[in-house]
Short mmCIF file of C-alpha atoms in Angstrom, two decimals:
data_model
loop_
_atom_site.label_atom_id
_atom_site.label_comp_id
_atom_site.label_asym_id
_atom_site.label_seq_id
_atom_site.Cartn_x
_atom_site.Cartn_y
_atom_site.Cartn_z
CA TYR A 1 -7.29 1.94 25.94
CA LEU A 2 -7.88 5.11 23.81
CA ARG A 3 -10.82 3.65 21.99
CA GLN A 4 -12.45 1.53 24.70
CA VAL A 5 -12.00 3.64 27.69
CA VAL A 6 -11.20 7.25 26.63
CA HIS A 7 -13.40 6.94 23.49
CA THR A 8 -11.07 8.51 21.10
CA SER A 9 -8.77 7.15 18.43
CA THR A 10 -5.83 7.97 16.25
CA ASP A 11 -5.64 7.82 12.57
CA TRP A 12 -3.09 8.66 9.89
CA GLU A 13 -4.69 12.02 9.02
CA ASP A 14 -3.03 13.31 12.34
CA HIS A 15 -6.37 14.47 13.81
CA ALA A 16 -6.26 15.65 17.39
CA LEU A 17 -6.93 13.18 20.19
CA HIS A 18 -10.01 14.08 22.34
CA LEU A 19 -8.51 13.69 25.85
CA PRO A 20 -10.35 14.58 29.13
CA PRO A 21 -8.53 16.76 31.74
CA SER A 22 -7.54 13.52 33.50
CA LEU A 23 -7.22 10.16 31.94
CA PRO A 24 -9.53 7.57 33.33
CA LEU A 25 -8.42 4.22 34.50
CA PRO A 26 -9.87 1.16 32.77
CA PRO A 27 -12.69 -0.47 34.92
CA ALA A 28 -10.87 -3.80 34.41
CA PRO A 29 -7.55 -4.93 33.08
CA ILE A 30 -7.46 -5.11 29.23
CA LEU A 31 -5.53 -7.92 27.72
CA LEU A 32 -4.76 -8.24 23.95
CA GLN A 33 -2.58 -10.86 22.49
CA LYS A 34 -1.21 -10.53 18.95
CA GLN A 35 -2.28 -13.64 17.00
CA SER A 36 0.76 -13.55 14.54
CA PRO A 37 4.16 -12.07 15.07
CA TYR A 38 4.12 -9.30 12.41
CA THR A 39 2.02 -6.40 11.42
CA TYR A 40 3.34 -5.11 8.01
CA TYR A 41 2.72 -1.63 6.61
CA GLN A 42 3.02 -0.01 3.22
CA ASN A 43 3.15 -0.71 -0.55
CA VAL A 44 6.28 0.19 -2.62
CA CYS A 45 3.95 2.76 -4.28
CA THR A 46 2.90 4.37 -1.04
CA ALA A 47 6.02 6.64 -0.91
CA SER A 48 5.08 8.36 -4.18
CA TYR A 49 1.37 8.52 -3.75
CA SER A 50 1.29 9.64 -0.15
CA HIS A 51 4.44 10.78 1.50
CA TRP A 52 7.35 11.67 -1.00
CA ALA A 53 7.37 15.29 0.28
CA TRP A 54 6.86 14.79 4.07
CA SER A 55 9.12 16.56 6.65
CA TRP A 56 10.62 14.83 9.73
CA GLU A 57 7.80 16.38 11.84
CA ARG A 58 5.22 14.77 9.73
CA TRP A 59 7.19 11.36 9.79
CA GLU A 60 7.58 11.48 13.49
CA LYS A 61 3.73 11.81 14.04
CA HIS A 62 3.09 9.09 11.58
CA LEU A 63 5.66 6.73 13.30
CA ASP A 64 3.89 7.23 16.46
CA TRP A 65 0.61 6.22 14.74
CA MET A 66 2.27 3.19 13.52
CA ALA A 67 3.40 2.26 16.98
CA LEU A 68 0.00 2.76 18.50
CA GLN A 69 -1.41 0.29 15.78
CA GLY A 70 1.13 -2.36 16.64
CA ILE A 71 2.93 -2.07 13.16
CA ASN A 72 6.27 -3.77 13.79
CA MET A 73 7.46 -4.51 10.20
CA PRO A 74 7.18 -1.17 8.14
CA LEU A 75 8.63 -0.76 4.64
CA ALA A 76 11.49 1.78 4.87
CA PHE A 77 12.60 2.95 1.31
CA THR A 78 13.22 6.70 2.04
CA GLY A 79 16.66 7.74 1.36
CA GLN A 80 18.05 4.91 -0.79
CA GLU A 81 19.14 7.01 -3.72
CA LYS A 82 22.30 8.26 -2.09
CA VAL A 83 23.25 4.62 -1.29
CA TRP A 84 22.67 3.75 -4.99
CA GLN A 85 25.00 6.58 -5.78
CA ALA A 86 27.72 5.22 -3.66
CA THR A 87 27.11 1.67 -4.75
CA PHE A 88 27.17 2.29 -8.55
CA ALA A 89 30.30 4.53 -7.97
CA LYS A 90 32.06 1.32 -6.98
CA PHE A 91 31.23 0.10 -10.54
CA ASN A 92 32.70 3.17 -12.16
CA VAL A 93 29.21 4.81 -12.81
CA THR A 94 29.69 8.44 -12.01
CA SER A 95 26.23 9.98 -12.74
CA LEU A 96 22.68 8.64 -12.28
CA ASP A 97 20.88 11.63 -13.66
CA ASP A 98 19.17 9.45 -16.38
CA PHE A 99 18.43 6.68 -13.92
CA PHE A 100 16.62 8.11 -11.04
CA ALA A 101 12.96 9.00 -11.45
CA GLY A 102 11.66 12.48 -10.52
CA ALA A 103 10.92 13.05 -6.81
CA ALA A 104 7.25 12.16 -7.04
CA PHE A 105 7.78 9.13 -9.24
CA LEU A 106 10.64 7.38 -7.25
CA ALA A 107 8.47 4.38 -6.48
CA TRP A 108 8.34 3.29 -10.03
CA GLY A 109 12.11 4.01 -10.62
CA ARG A 110 12.81 1.89 -7.62
CA MET A 111 10.82 -0.94 -9.10
CA GLY A 112 12.62 -0.68 -12.41
CA ASN A 113 9.57 0.31 -14.31
CA ILE A 114 10.70 3.74 -15.44
CA GLN A 115 13.92 5.79 -15.44
CA GLY A 116 14.85 9.38 -15.59
CA SER A 117 12.94 12.50 -14.85
CA TRP A 118 10.83 14.40 -17.20
CA VAL A 119 10.09 17.12 -14.70
CA ARG A 120 12.69 20.00 -14.55
CA GLY A 121 15.70 17.92 -15.22
CA PRO A 122 17.44 15.30 -13.05
CA LEU A 123 16.69 14.51 -9.38
CA PRO A 124 18.27 17.32 -7.44
CA GLN A 125 21.33 16.33 -5.23
CA SER A 126 19.87 18.46 -2.50
CA PHE A 127 16.78 16.28 -2.30
CA ILE A 128 18.80 13.07 -2.44
CA ASP A 129 20.91 14.36 0.62
CA ALA A 130 17.94 15.55 2.43
CA GLN A 131 16.02 12.33 2.02
CA PHE A 132 19.15 10.42 3.09
CA ALA A 133 19.28 12.47 6.31
CA LEU A 134 15.60 12.03 6.80
CA GLN A 135 15.95 8.23 6.70
CA GLY A 136 18.47 8.25 9.44
CA LYS A 137 15.90 9.82 11.76
CA ILE A 138 13.06 7.42 10.55
CA LEU A 139 15.23 4.26 11.09
CA ALA A 140 16.28 5.60 14.57
CA ARG A 141 12.64 6.09 15.57
CA MET A 142 11.62 2.65 14.15
CA GLN A 143 14.47 1.08 16.09
CA SER A 144 13.45 2.80 19.46
CA PHE A 145 9.89 1.16 18.99
CA GLY A 146 11.37 -2.30 18.42
CA MET A 147 10.10 -2.37 14.84
CA MET A 148 11.79 -4.49 12.04
CA PRO A 149 11.85 -2.09 9.02
CA ALA A 150 12.15 -3.85 5.66
CA LEU A 151 15.06 -2.18 3.78
CA PRO A 152 15.58 -2.00 0.18
CA ALA A 153 17.71 -4.46 -1.80
CA PHE A 154 18.78 -4.89 -5.49
CA ALA A 155 16.13 -5.95 -7.95
CA GLY A 156 18.27 -6.12 -11.11
CA HIS A 157 17.54 -2.85 -12.98
CA ILE A 158 20.75 -0.81 -13.66
CA PRO A 159 21.75 2.46 -15.26
CA THR A 160 22.28 2.51 -19.05
CA SER A 161 25.85 3.80 -18.47
CA LEU A 162 26.77 0.51 -16.58
CA VAL A 163 26.03 -1.60 -19.68
CA PRO A 164 29.04 -0.72 -21.88
CA LEU A 165 31.37 -1.06 -18.78
CA TYR A 166 30.36 -4.65 -18.38
CA PRO A 167 29.95 -5.88 -22.03
CA HIS A 168 29.86 -9.65 -21.12
CA ALA A 169 27.06 -9.19 -18.62
CA LYS A 170 23.64 -10.67 -19.35
CA VAL A 171 21.60 -7.63 -19.82
CA VAL A 172 18.04 -7.17 -21.46
CA GLN A 173 15.78 -4.14 -21.77
CA SER A 174 12.30 -4.38 -20.13
CA ASP A 175 9.23 -3.96 -22.14
CA ALA A 176 7.66 -0.45 -22.36
CA TRP A 177 5.74 -0.03 -19.10
CA ALA A 178 2.22 1.59 -18.65
CA GLY A 179 2.31 3.48 -21.80
CA PHE A 180 5.64 5.35 -21.14
CA ARG A 181 7.91 5.90 -23.87
CA ALA A 182 11.85 5.66 -24.28
CA PRO A 183 13.84 6.97 -22.81
CA TYR A 184 11.75 6.87 -19.66
CA THR A 185 10.97 3.12 -19.89
CA GLN A 186 12.62 0.00 -21.20
CA VAL A 187 15.01 -0.11 -18.50
CA HIS A 188 18.09 -2.22 -18.56
CA LEU A 189 17.73 -5.44 -16.34
CA LEU A 190 20.70 -7.45 -15.27
CA ASP A 191 19.94 -10.99 -15.29
CA PRO A 192 19.89 -12.58 -11.86
CA THR A 193 22.00 -15.63 -13.03
CA ASP A 194 24.80 -13.28 -13.99
CA PRO A 195 27.57 -13.17 -11.38
CA LEU A 196 27.37 -9.42 -11.57
CA PHE A 197 23.92 -9.40 -10.13
CA VAL A 198 25.15 -10.73 -6.84
CA ARG A 199 28.23 -8.47 -6.77
CA ILE A 200 26.00 -5.39 -7.04
CA GLY A 201 23.33 -6.63 -4.78
CA ALA A 202 25.80 -7.41 -1.97
CA ALA A 203 27.64 -3.95 -2.53
CA PHE A 204 24.42 -2.08 -2.22
CA LEU A 205 23.54 -3.87 1.14
CA GLN A 206 27.16 -3.50 2.43
CA THR A 207 26.97 0.30 1.50
CA TYR A 208 23.63 0.64 3.09
CA GLN A 209 24.98 -0.92 6.33
CA ASP A 210 28.06 1.25 6.20
CA LEU A 211 26.13 4.46 5.81
CA TYR A 212 23.27 3.90 8.05
CA GLY A 213 24.85 1.46 10.44
CA PHE A 214 21.61 -0.40 10.93
CA THR A 215 19.68 -3.66 9.70
CA ALA A 216 16.68 -5.59 10.95
CA HIS A 217 17.69 -8.34 8.58
CA VAL A 218 14.54 -7.95 6.57
CA TYR A 219 15.04 -6.74 2.94
CA GLN A 220 12.26 -6.02 0.29
CA THR A 221 12.87 -6.23 -3.27
CA ASP A 222 10.90 -7.57 -6.44
CA THR A 223 12.82 -8.76 -9.52
CA TYR A 224 9.76 -8.94 -11.71
CA ASN A 225 7.42 -6.16 -10.89
CA GLU A 226 4.79 -6.09 -13.63
CA MET A 227 7.28 -7.63 -15.96
CA ASP A 228 8.00 -11.24 -16.84
CA PRO A 229 11.21 -13.35 -16.58
CA ARG A 230 13.06 -13.83 -19.91
CA GLU A 231 12.96 -17.67 -19.38
CA ALA A 232 10.37 -20.01 -18.06
CA SER A 233 12.40 -23.14 -17.29
CA PRO A 234 12.26 -24.49 -13.71
CA ALA A 235 15.99 -24.35 -13.52
CA TYR A 236 16.30 -20.73 -14.52
CA LEU A 237 13.49 -19.54 -12.27
CA GLY A 238 15.02 -21.29 -9.27
CA ALA A 239 18.36 -19.89 -10.09
CA ALA A 240 16.98 -16.47 -10.51
CA SER A 241 15.37 -16.33 -6.95
CA SER A 242 18.38 -18.12 -5.28
CA ALA A 243 20.60 -15.20 -6.73
CA VAL A 244 18.52 -12.53 -5.17
CA LEU A 245 18.79 -14.18 -1.74
CA ARG A 246 22.48 -14.93 -2.16
CA SER A 247 23.19 -11.18 -2.75
CA MET A 248 21.59 -10.46 0.64
CA GLN A 249 23.21 -13.35 2.56
CA MET A 250 26.70 -12.41 1.29
CA VAL A 251 26.46 -9.39 3.53
CA ASP A 252 23.78 -10.61 6.10
CA LYS A 253 23.64 -14.35 6.91
CA ASP A 254 20.42 -13.89 8.75
CA ALA A 255 18.86 -11.95 5.86
CA VAL A 256 15.11 -12.61 5.14
CA TRP A 257 13.73 -11.73 1.77
CA LEU A 258 10.30 -9.97 1.93
CA MET A 259 8.68 -10.52 -1.34
CA GLN A 260 5.62 -8.63 -2.66
CA GLY A 261 3.36 -11.39 -4.05
CA TRP A 262 1.90 -9.04 -6.45
CA LEU A 263 3.67 -10.61 -9.51
CA PHE A 264 1.66 -13.74 -8.89
CA SER A 265 -1.67 -11.87 -9.25
CA PHE A 266 -0.67 -9.49 -11.89
CA SER A 267 0.72 -11.81 -14.68
CA ARG A 268 -0.56 -15.00 -16.23
CA PHE A 269 2.99 -16.01 -16.72
CA TRP A 270 3.07 -17.27 -13.19
CA THR A 271 1.39 -20.64 -13.37
CA LEU A 272 1.43 -22.79 -10.29
CA SER A 273 4.37 -24.77 -11.48
CA ARG A 274 6.47 -21.74 -12.32
CA MET A 275 5.66 -20.19 -8.99
CA GLU A 276 6.89 -23.41 -7.27
CA SER A 277 10.09 -23.41 -9.42
CA TYR A 278 10.57 -19.85 -8.30
CA LEU A 279 10.05 -20.30 -4.68
CA SER A 280 10.80 -23.82 -3.85
CA ARG A 281 14.68 -23.38 -3.65
CA LEU A 282 14.47 -20.65 -1.01
CA PRO A 283 14.69 -21.82 2.61
CA TYR A 284 11.65 -21.45 4.77
CA GLU A 285 13.07 -19.24 7.34
CA SER A 286 14.77 -16.88 4.55
CA LEU A 287 11.53 -15.76 2.76
CA ILE A 288 8.26 -14.07 3.67
CA VAL A 289 5.82 -13.42 0.94
CA LEU A 290 3.24 -10.61 1.04
CA ASP A 291 -0.05 -11.95 -0.14
CA LEU A 292 -0.57 -8.50 -1.48
CA TYR A 293 -4.26 -8.61 -2.48
CA ALA A 294 -5.57 -11.20 -0.21
CA GLU A 295 -8.85 -9.67 0.49
CA VAL A 296 -9.81 -9.89 -3.13
CA SER A 297 -7.37 -12.23 -5.01
CA PRO A 298 -5.69 -14.46 -2.42
CA GLN A 299 -2.82 -16.58 -3.73
CA TRP A 300 -1.91 -18.46 -0.33
CA GLU A 301 -4.59 -21.29 -0.74
CA LYS A 302 -4.07 -22.22 -4.37
CA SER A 303 -0.32 -22.19 -4.01
CA GLN A 304 -0.06 -24.38 -0.85
CA GLU A 305 0.82 -21.37 1.09
CA PHE A 306 3.47 -20.16 -1.46
CA PHE A 307 4.71 -23.66 -1.55
CA HIS A 308 5.28 -23.95 2.21
CA HIS A 309 6.69 -20.40 2.97
CA GLN A 310 6.04 -17.80 5.44
CA TRP A 311 3.43 -15.35 4.31
CA ILE A 312 1.37 -12.28 5.49
CA TYR A 313 -2.28 -11.69 4.77
CA CYS A 314 -2.40 -8.21 3.28
CA VAL A 315 -5.23 -5.78 2.46
CA LEU A 316 -4.41 -3.80 -0.70
CA HIS A 317 -7.82 -2.17 -1.32
CA ASN A 318 -6.39 0.99 -2.86
CA PHE A 319 -4.82 1.66 -6.36
CA GLY A 320 -3.57 4.89 -7.46
CA GLY A 321 -4.20 6.83 -4.42
CA SER A 322 -7.88 7.24 -5.47
CA LEU A 323 -10.44 8.58 -2.89
CA GLY A 324 -13.69 6.91 -3.63
CA MET A 325 -15.44 5.40 -0.63
CA ARG A 326 -15.55 1.75 -1.13
CA GLY A 327 -14.59 -1.31 0.87
CA ASP A 328 -15.50 -4.86 1.94
CA LEU A 329 -15.62 -4.90 5.68
CA ASP A 330 -17.21 -8.36 5.99
CA THR A 331 -14.31 -10.01 4.07
CA ILE A 332 -11.65 -8.05 6.07
CA ALA A 333 -13.42 -9.07 9.42
CA THR A 334 -13.31 -12.77 8.48
CA GLY A 335 -10.49 -13.39 5.95
CA PRO A 336 -7.41 -13.21 8.33
CA VAL A 337 -9.04 -15.48 10.92
CA VAL A 338 -10.09 -18.06 8.40
CA ALA A 339 -6.59 -17.97 6.91
CA ARG A 340 -5.08 -18.39 10.36
CA GLU A 341 -7.28 -21.35 11.12
CA LYS A 342 -6.39 -23.05 7.86
CA SER A 343 -2.75 -22.02 7.50
CA HIS A 344 0.35 -23.55 8.88
CA SER A 345 2.69 -20.66 8.01
CA LEU A 346 0.86 -17.44 8.33
CA VAL A 347 2.98 -14.98 10.23
CA GLY A 348 1.12 -11.60 10.10
CA VAL A 349 -1.51 -9.18 8.78
CA GLY A 350 -0.44 -6.18 6.67
CA LEU A 351 -1.74 -3.03 4.83
CA THR A 352 -0.47 -2.79 1.24
CA MET A 353 -2.59 0.03 -0.02
CA GLU A 354 -1.00 2.17 -2.87
CA GLY A 355 -2.12 5.37 -1.29
CA ILE A 356 -3.23 6.29 2.24
CA PHE A 357 -5.56 9.20 3.39
CA GLN A 358 -8.79 7.49 2.32
CA ASN A 359 -11.43 5.08 3.74
CA TYR A 360 -9.63 4.81 7.10
CA ILE A 361 -12.23 2.57 8.51
CA VAL A 362 -11.06 -0.21 6.26
CA TYR A 363 -7.57 -0.11 7.38
CA ASP A 364 -8.44 0.38 11.06
CA LEU A 365 -10.41 -2.82 10.91
CA ALA A 366 -7.55 -4.57 9.01
CA LEU A 367 -5.07 -3.56 11.61
CA SER A 368 -7.46 -4.87 14.49
CA MET A 369 -7.39 -8.33 12.84
CA ALA A 370 -3.85 -8.85 13.96
CA TRP A 371 -5.15 -9.09 17.43
CA ALA A 372 -8.49 -10.87 16.75
CA ASN A 373 -8.84 -14.55 17.57
CA SER A 374 -12.31 -14.77 16.16
CA GLN A 375 -14.27 -13.33 13.39
CA VAL A 376 -15.29 -9.70 14.12
CA ASN A 377 -19.01 -8.45 14.15
CA VAL A 378 -19.02 -5.73 11.66
CA THR A 379 -21.90 -3.83 12.85
CA GLU A 380 -20.50 -3.74 16.42
CA TYR A 381 -17.15 -2.70 15.19
CA VAL A 382 -18.48 0.18 13.06
CA GLN A 383 -20.66 1.49 16.10
CA SER A 384 -17.50 1.38 18.19
CA PHE A 385 -15.59 3.13 15.57
CA ALA A 386 -18.21 6.02 15.34
CA VAL A 387 -18.28 6.20 19.22
CA GLY A 388 -14.54 6.68 19.34
CA ARG A 389 -14.12 9.10 16.49
CA TYR A 390 -15.90 12.21 17.51
CA ILE A 391 -16.10 14.42 20.47
CA SER A 392 -18.61 13.33 22.93
CA GLN A 393 -22.16 14.41 22.19
CA SER A 394 -25.70 14.38 23.05
CA SER A 395 -27.67 11.13 22.75
CA THR A 396 -29.59 12.84 19.73
CA THR A 397 -26.25 13.62 17.92
CA HIS A 398 -24.87 10.15 18.64
CA HIS A 399 -28.03 8.84 17.18
CA TYR A 400 -27.41 10.72 13.87
CA LEU A 401 -23.80 9.86 13.79
CA GLU A 402 -24.31 6.07 14.45
CA ARG A 403 -27.10 5.96 11.69
CA ALA A 404 -24.93 7.68 9.22
CA TRP A 405 -22.15 5.09 9.73
CA ASN A 406 -24.55 2.32 9.61
CA VAL A 407 -25.70 3.52 6.28
CA LEU A 408 -22.18 3.66 5.10
CA GLU A 409 -21.36 0.17 6.51
CA THR A 410 -24.44 -1.29 4.69
CA SER A 411 -23.61 0.44 1.30
CA VAL A 412 -20.25 1.74 0.24
CA TYR A 413 -18.43 -0.61 2.71
CA ALA A 414 -20.47 -3.64 1.91
CA VAL A 415 -19.02 -4.21 -1.63
CA ARG A 416 -18.13 -7.99 -1.54
CA HIS A 417 -14.80 -8.78 -3.11
CA ALA A 418 -14.27 -5.17 -4.30
CA TYR A 419 -12.04 -5.88 -7.36
CA GLY A 420 -10.05 -3.05 -8.76
CA GLY A 421 -9.72 -1.01 -5.62
CA VAL A 422 -11.66 2.03 -4.52
CA THR A 423 -13.74 3.91 -7.11
CA LYS A 424 -12.00 6.73 -9.05
CA ASP A 425 -14.09 9.88 -9.43
CA ILE A 426 -14.91 10.67 -13.16
CA VAL A 427 -14.10 14.32 -12.68
CA CYS A 428 -10.41 13.18 -12.25
CA LEU A 429 -10.38 11.63 -15.68
CA ARG A 430 -9.87 13.13 -19.23
CA PRO A 431 -13.38 13.68 -20.60
CA ARG A 432 -14.36 10.99 -23.17
CA TRP A 433 -17.47 9.10 -24.06
CA HIS A 434 -16.91 5.70 -22.21
CA LEU A 435 -15.88 6.73 -18.76
CA ILE A 436 -17.89 4.29 -16.84
CA GLN A 437 -16.31 0.85 -16.19
CA ALA A 438 -16.21 -1.89 -13.46
CA ASN A 439 -12.60 -3.13 -13.82
CA PHE A 440 -9.32 -1.69 -12.54
CA MET A 441 -9.96 1.51 -10.57
CA PRO A 442 -13.61 1.39 -11.37
CA THR A 443 -15.83 4.33 -12.07
CA GLU A 444 -19.12 2.45 -11.97
CA LEU A 445 -20.93 2.77 -8.71
CA SER A 446 -21.11 -0.41 -6.74
CA HIS A 447 -23.42 1.12 -4.15
CA ASP A 448 -26.88 2.80 -4.14
CA PHE A 449 -26.49 6.60 -4.87
CA GLU A 450 -29.26 7.32 -2.56
CA ARG A 451 -27.66 5.71 0.40
CA VAL A 452 -24.69 8.06 0.33
CA LEU A 453 -27.08 11.01 0.12
CA GLU A 454 -28.72 9.51 3.24
CA ALA A 455 -25.62 9.27 5.19
CA TRP A 456 -24.73 12.76 4.06
CA LYS A 457 -28.08 14.23 5.41
CA LEU A 458 -27.61 12.38 8.62
CA LEU A 459 -24.14 13.91 9.13
CA LEU A 460 -25.52 17.43 8.41
CA GLN A 461 -28.43 16.67 11.05
CA ALA A 462 -25.77 15.76 13.50
CA ALA A 463 -23.92 18.89 12.87
CA ALA A 464 -27.17 20.92 13.19
CA SER A 465 -28.07 19.21 16.59
CA SER A 466 -24.60 19.97 17.91
CA PRO A 467 -22.82 23.06 16.50
CA SER A 468 -19.62 22.06 18.39
CA LEU A 469 -19.11 19.27 15.86
CA GLN A 470 -17.70 22.10 13.56
CA TYR A 471 -14.71 22.11 15.79
CA ASP A 472 -14.00 18.53 15.61
CA ASP A 473 -11.61 18.08 12.72
CA ARG A 474 -12.53 14.36 12.52
CA PHE A 475 -16.18 15.23 11.78
CA THR A 476 -15.50 17.94 9.18
CA HIS A 477 -13.02 15.55 7.54
CA ASP A 478 -15.72 12.94 7.28
CA LEU A 479 -18.48 15.38 6.34
CA VAL A 480 -16.22 16.71 3.53
CA ASP A 481 -15.44 13.08 2.37
CA VAL A 482 -19.11 11.95 2.25
CA THR A 483 -19.93 15.34 0.54
CA ARG A 484 -17.44 14.65 -2.11
CA GLN A 485 -18.68 11.12 -2.63
CA ALA A 486 -22.22 12.39 -2.98
CA MET A 487 -21.20 14.89 -5.51
CA SER A 488 -19.18 12.49 -7.50
CA ASP A 489 -21.97 9.89 -7.50
CA GLY A 490 -24.30 12.76 -8.76
CA LEU A 491 -22.08 13.52 -11.56
CA VAL A 492 -22.02 9.76 -12.60
CA GLN A 493 -25.84 9.82 -12.49
CA ILE A 494 -25.68 12.94 -14.83
CA TYR A 495 -23.17 11.63 -17.21
CA GLN A 496 -25.05 8.35 -17.60
CA HIS A 497 -28.27 10.33 -18.18
CA ILE A 498 -26.64 12.34 -20.86
CA GLN A 499 -25.24 9.14 -22.57
CA ASN A 500 -28.57 7.56 -22.45
CA MET A 501 -30.42 10.49 -23.95
CA PHE A 502 -27.88 10.73 -26.80
CA GLU A 503 -28.04 6.99 -27.53
CA GLN A 504 -31.81 7.13 -27.59
CA ARG A 505 -31.60 10.18 -29.93
CA GLN A 506 -33.36 12.37 -27.50
CA VAL A 507 -30.91 15.24 -28.00
CA PRO A 508 -29.62 16.71 -31.21
CA LEU A 509 -26.53 14.95 -32.79
CA SER A 510 -24.71 18.36 -32.90
#
């Protein structure tokens, strides 16, 4: 209604809606039917890249945006540290100061990749308490909207102080992760096949329900996030996954494990046979797998739909919270529909970006695919997006705006199978000689630099033709975004020119 009738739209930047004095009635009834039950939202990293410091006021607006988009299965990880304190206290651990990561790095602590805080000492208790209270409000709001929030569950990483208390438990230390050094990595991992794993996992969920008094029966955890199992035998892998689910179902017989499928994309350990061993013991109704990077590296088709389990087509798109303008609108406009036609167990569409506040058009399109029963015409979609994004303007101004978005559609948003996520601005990197690369978080441009300049000039022409645009916060946001991209692209051109001159000995070696 907002987009098609009122010609305005919402987004996660919390820009103001452009509403007329009285809301118009639709010229005819509008009927939209969701094509799959669930619309999932968030990556486990999003909390740290985008909203670790949000107030309730910011959360409340964001939850309203989620509801307007039809999101009904959001990740809800805020506030869990207080629950872990209460849980591990039952196992005689009195302090988690060396276990909790710092406030801005909690995502990777929750995944078991790092531990402890190297920033101003341990995580403050005041922060833990405030986040716990905040989560109560978040869950209440989600519940009022009829959402099914995915709550945290036990993945196996434990505080070092627990290890000597249970000397017979099967515990290993993870490998160093992402270049971190001890004591901030090499986290202790409790083997899922050890009976203590199920005890701790069940204790956590029971404590969570006791403290919050709520569950939607969906629990998210990943036992092997960017780390490999210690054994590869089919029996071990099956027992490991079964233990995770059992720890949930001891408390909630209706528990559904929501698994990020990232491990299957990330590591070569996961051959199809090992993936099958890990998944096949789990009942169909008790597991939903997020095909986390389906727009680039889909796992569902080659794995027989995760060996006949429910799964969600997810658009990851962003790593590291980078801001580069990049996307593959054509694949997003077709991929979920094609998957739905071929699949017997697809149950939703989701967003799994690591950081938000970038390339909103990509995610707006992805969210709309939850409702699309046929492939979307990208050009028509982009035109509709542009019309609904800005305050109503003259035909001349509209012409400039639509042309600008058409240029972006056919350049930065036409990068097919854009591996590695959005581009990372080289100005954000430590200076070195070989900054330009096309792999993970690429710095190499996959679009024509001149096309971004063209879009930038068209936006400036739109502003010149209609001075009122300076009061439109969506327009000023987009103008700044395209300006930043043009400047970043220009820096790449200069950097490469300097490299070429040096390599051709056109400048002094000194």
